[in-house]
Coordinates of C-alpha atoms in Angstrom, one line a residue:
X1 CA -25.2 -29.9 10.1
X2 CA -28.0 -28.2 12.1
X3 CA -28.9 -28.9 15.7
X4 CA -32.2 -27.1 16.0
X5 CA -30.9 -24.0 17.6
X6 CA -29.4 -22.1 14.7
X7 CA -25.8 -23.3 15.3
X8 CA -23.7 -25.7 13.3
X9 CA -20.8 -27.9 14.4
X10 CA -18.2 -25.2 13.8
X11 CA -20.2 -22.6 15.8
X12 CA -20.7 -25.1 18.6
X13 CA -17.0 -25.7 18.8
X14 CA -16.4 -21.9 19.0
X15 CA -18.2 -21.8 22.3
X16 CA -21.9 -21.5 22.0
X17 CA -22.8 -25.0 23.1
X18 CA -24.1 -23.8 26.4
X19 CA -26.4 -21.4 24.7
X20 CA -27.7 -24.0 22.3
X21 CA -28.5 -26.3 25.2
X22 CA -30.2 -23.4 27.2
X23 CA -32.4 -22.6 24.2
X24 CA -33.3 -26.2 23.6
X25 CA -34.2 -26.6 27.3
X26 CA -36.5 -23.6 27.2
X27 CA -38.2 -25.0 24.1
X28 CA -38.8 -28.3 25.9
X29 CA -39.9 -26.7 29.2
X30 CA -36.9 -28.3 31.0
X31 CA -34.9 -26.5 33.6
X32 CA -31.1 -26.9 33.5
X33 CA -28.7 -25.6 36.2
X34 CA -26.4 -22.8 35.3
X35 CA -23.2 -24.0 33.5
X36 CA -20.3 -24.6 35.9
X37 CA -17.4 -22.4 34.8
X38 CA -16.4 -20.8 31.5
X39 CA -14.9 -23.5 29.3
X40 CA -14.9 -22.6 25.6
X41 CA -16.8 -25.2 23.5
X42 CA -17.7 -27.3 26.5
X43 CA -20.9 -27.3 28.6
X44 CA -20.4 -28.5 32.2
X45 CA -23.0 -28.7 35.0
X46 CA -22.4 -29.6 38.6
X47 CA -24.1 -29.9 41.9
X48 CA -21.6 -29.8 44.9
X49 CA -23.8 -31.5 47.5
X50 CA -24.5 -34.8 45.7
X51 CA -21.2 -34.5 43.7
X52 CA -23.0 -34.9 40.4
X53 CA -21.6 -33.5 37.2
X54 CA -22.4 -33.6 33.5
X55 CA -19.9 -32.6 30.8
X56 CA -21.0 -32.2 27.2
X57 CA -18.7 -31.8 24.2
X58 CA -20.0 -30.5 20.8
X59 CA -19.8 -32.4 17.5
X60 CA -16.4 -32.2 16.0
X61 CA -14.4 -33.7 13.1
X62 CA -13.1 -37.1 14.2
X63 CA -9.4 -37.6 13.5
X64 CA -7.0 -40.4 14.3
X65 CA -6.2 -40.3 18.0
X66 CA -8.9 -37.8 18.9
X67 CA -11.8 -40.1 19.8
X68 CA -13.0 -39.4 23.3
X69 CA -13.3 -42.0 26.0
X70 CA -16.2 -44.2 25.0
X71 CA -17.7 -47.5 26.1
X72 CA -18.7 -48.2 22.5
X73 CA -16.4 -50.2 20.2
X74 CA -15.0 -48.1 17.3
X75 CA -17.7 -47.5 14.6
X76 CA -20.7 -48.0 16.9
X77 CA -21.1 -44.4 18.1
X78 CA -24.7 -43.2 17.6
X79 CA -24.6 -39.5 17.8
X80 CA -22.4 -36.3 17.5
X81 CA -22.5 -34.9 21.1
X82 CA -20.3 -36.7 23.6
X83 CA -21.4 -36.5 27.3
X84 CA -20.2 -38.0 30.5
X85 CA -22.0 -38.5 33.8
X86 CA -20.0 -38.2 37.0
X87 CA -20.8 -38.8 40.7
X88 CA -18.4 -37.7 43.4
X89 CA -15.5 -37.3 40.9
X90 CA -16.0 -40.7 39.2
X91 CA -17.1 -41.0 35.6
X92 CA -20.1 -43.5 35.8
X93 CA -21.3 -43.4 32.2
X94 CA -20.9 -41.7 28.8
X95 CA -22.1 -41.8 25.3
X96 CA -22.5 -40.2 21.9
X97 CA -25.9 -38.5 21.9
X98 CA -27.8 -37.8 18.7
X99 CA -29.1 -34.3 19.4
X100 CA -29.4 -31.5 21.9
X101 CA -32.9 -32.5 23.0
X102 CA -31.6 -35.8 24.3
X103 CA -28.6 -34.1 25.9
X104 CA -30.9 -31.7 27.7
X105 CA -33.3 -34.4 29.0
X106 CA -30.4 -36.7 30.2
X107 CA -28.6 -33.8 31.8
X108 CA -31.8 -32.7 33.7
X109 CA -32.5 -36.3 34.8
X110 CA -29.0 -36.9 36.1
X111 CA -28.7 -33.5 37.9
X112 CA -32.0 -34.1 39.6
X113 CA -30.8 -37.3 41.1
X114 CA -32.0 -39.9 38.6
X115 CA -30.2 -43.2 38.5
X116 CA -28.1 -44.5 35.6
X117 CA -31.0 -46.6 34.1
X118 CA -33.5 -43.7 34.4
X119 CA -31.0 -41.3 32.8
X120 CA -30.3 -43.6 29.9
X121 CA -34.1 -43.7 29.2
X122 CA -33.8 -40.1 28.2
X123 CA -30.8 -40.7 25.9
X124 CA -30.5 -44.4 24.9
X125 CA -27.0 -44.1 23.6
X126 CA -25.7 -43.4 27.2
X127 CA -23.8 -46.6 28.2
X128 CA -22.2 -47.8 31.4
X129 CA -20.5 -51.0 32.6
X130 CA -21.9 -53.4 35.2
X131 CA -19.5 -52.1 37.9
X132 CA -21.1 -48.6 37.7
X133 CA -24.6 -49.9 38.3
X134 CA -23.3 -52.1 41.2
X135 CA -21.5 -49.1 42.7
X136 CA -24.7 -47.0 42.4
X137 CA -26.7 -49.6 44.2
X138 CA -24.1 -50.3 46.9
X139 CA -21.0 -48.0 46.9
X140 CA -17.6 -49.7 46.7
X141 CA -14.8 -49.0 49.0
X142 CA -12.2 -46.5 47.8
X143 CA -9.7 -49.2 46.7
X144 CA -12.2 -51.4 44.9
X145 CA -13.6 -48.4 43.1
X146 CA -10.1 -47.3 42.0
X147 CA -9.6 -50.8 40.4
X148 CA -12.9 -50.6 38.5
X149 CA -12.2 -47.1 37.2
X150 CA -8.7 -48.1 36.1
X151 CA -9.9 -51.3 34.4
X152 CA -12.6 -49.3 32.6
X153 CA -10.3 -46.5 31.6
X154 CA -7.6 -48.6 30.0
X155 CA -10.2 -50.8 28.3
X156 CA -11.9 -47.8 26.6
X157 CA -9.2 -45.2 26.1
X158 CA -9.1 -42.1 23.9
X159 CA -6.3 -43.7 22.0
X160 CA -8.5 -46.6 20.9
X161 CA -7.7 -48.9 23.9
X162 CA -4.5 -49.9 25.5
X163 CA -4.6 -53.7 25.6
X164 CA -1.2 -54.4 27.2
X165 CA -1.8 -52.0 30.2
X166 CA -5.3 -53.4 30.5
X167 CA -4.0 -57.0 30.5
X168 CA -1.6 -56.1 33.3
X169 CA -4.4 -54.6 35.4
X170 CA -6.7 -57.7 34.7
X171 CA -3.9 -60.1 35.8
X172 CA -3.2 -58.0 38.9
X173 CA -6.8 -57.7 39.9
X174 CA -7.0 -61.5 39.8
X175 CA -4.4 -61.6 42.6
X176 CA -6.0 -61.1 46.1
X177 CA -2.7 -59.7 47.5
X178 CA -2.7 -57.0 44.8
X179 CA -6.4 -56.3 44.8
X180 CA -6.0 -54.9 48.4
X181 CA -3.6 -52.3 47.0
X182 CA -4.4 -49.2 45.0
X183 CA -3.5 -49.5 41.3
X184 CA -1.4 -46.6 40.0
X185 CA -0.7 -45.8 36.4
X186 CA 1.5 -43.3 34.6
X187 CA 2.7 -43.4 31.0
X188 CA 0.9 -46.8 30.7
X189 CA 3.0 -48.3 33.4
X190 CA 1.4 -49.9 36.5
X191 CA 2.4 -50.1 40.1
X192 CA 0.7 -50.4 43.5
X193 CA 0.3 -48.4 46.7
X194 CA -1.0 -48.8 50.2
X195 CA -2.6 -45.3 50.0
X196 CA -5.0 -43.4 47.8
X197 CA -3.9 -39.9 47.0
X198 CA -6.2 -37.0 45.9
X199 CA -6.7 -36.8 42.2
X200 CA -4.4 -33.7 41.8
X201 CA -1.5 -35.8 43.2
X202 CA -1.9 -38.7 40.8
X203 CA 0.7 -37.5 38.4
X204 CA 3.6 -38.3 40.7
X205 CA 5.9 -40.7 38.8
X206 CA 6.9 -44.2 39.4
X207 CA 9.3 -44.6 42.4
X208 CA 8.0 -41.4 44.1
X209 CA 4.4 -42.4 45.0
X210 CA 3.7 -42.3 48.7
X211 CA 3.0 -45.8 50.0
X212 CA 4.4 -47.6 46.9
X213 CA 5.1 -51.2 47.5
X214 CA 6.6 -53.9 45.4
X215 CA 7.9 -53.8 41.8
X216 CA 6.5 -51.8 38.9
X217 CA 5.2 -53.2 35.7
X218 CA 6.1 -51.8 32.2
X219 CA 3.9 -53.1 29.4
X220 CA 6.4 -52.0 26.7
X221 CA 9.9 -53.1 27.9
X222 CA 11.9 -54.2 24.9
X223 CA 8.6 -55.4 23.5
X224 CA 8.0 -57.6 26.5
X225 CA 6.4 -57.0 29.9
X226 CA 9.0 -55.5 32.2
X227 CA 9.3 -55.9 36.0
X228 CA 11.4 -53.3 37.6
X229 CA 12.4 -52.0 41.1
X230 CA 11.6 -48.5 42.2
X231 CA 15.0 -47.2 41.1
X232 CA 14.5 -48.6 37.7
X233 CA 16.6 -51.8 38.0
X234 CA 15.4 -54.6 35.9
X235 CA 14.1 -57.7 37.7
X236 CA 12.8 -59.6 34.7
X237 CA 11.1 -59.4 31.3
X238 CA 8.2 -61.8 30.6
X239 CA 6.2 -62.8 27.6
X240 CA 2.8 -62.7 29.4
X241 CA 1.2 -60.2 31.9
X242 CA 0.4 -63.1 34.2
X243 CA 4.1 -64.0 34.5
X244 CA 5.0 -60.4 35.2
X245 CA 2.3 -60.0 37.9
X246 CA 3.3 -63.3 39.6
X247 CA 6.8 -61.8 40.1
X248 CA 5.3 -58.7 41.6
X249 CA 3.2 -60.8 44.1
X250 CA 6.3 -62.9 45.0
X251 CA 8.3 -59.7 45.6
X252 CA 5.8 -58.2 48.0
X253 CA 6.8 -57.9 51.7
X254 CA 6.2 -61.3 53.2
X255 CA 5.9 -62.9 49.8
X256 CA 2.1 -62.8 49.6
X257 CA 0.9 -59.8 51.3
X258 CA 1.8 -56.5 52.9

């Protein structure tokens, strides 16, 4: 497979993707920022002030379990390059892009301050969900944004979606008492906190999270939805996510709030 810059898929994976994009940009008369960092096989561009970032992955052989985060259903990808668009640390959009020219144009647009719709005009396979467009137009608060990011992530995971975790998050988001809390996930389990920690702290396990309140939810607890206390003690197992979430709400301090 050729990508117009003298490099095939294997060579791109071996670390010349940035050079391919640079040469493509020169040929198009487009100016790209300098790549951010030295990551083999990945091209990443960032602007600290606006907090914008683009990450581009080269074509690679798809194998079971290796499909990258995508807003497209399986089988509907329309290109070999995978790229994501971020703003202030939040992934706003992504897509499989057909060739380096589209990657370059979309990268230049996003890094220059273009909106999601304008950037997609440069690479039509870029996709985003309605929450991202709403957030771009009027930024969400930190907790509301955390909910949308979590719901999106577990709806379109690199493992081909995680329906049981996603179902718990959907059921929890429907409850006003839980929607005011920050959703935390680890190993597909879900719990809630009164605080939002920096991203590097988000790997702290269940029961140790600062500000944690209420019970935790386990989507695979003896093939049912488990509800457990912080120390791991079982409260109940339910057949539906809605039943499990109802127990969490009932167990919050004061019964319905915090």
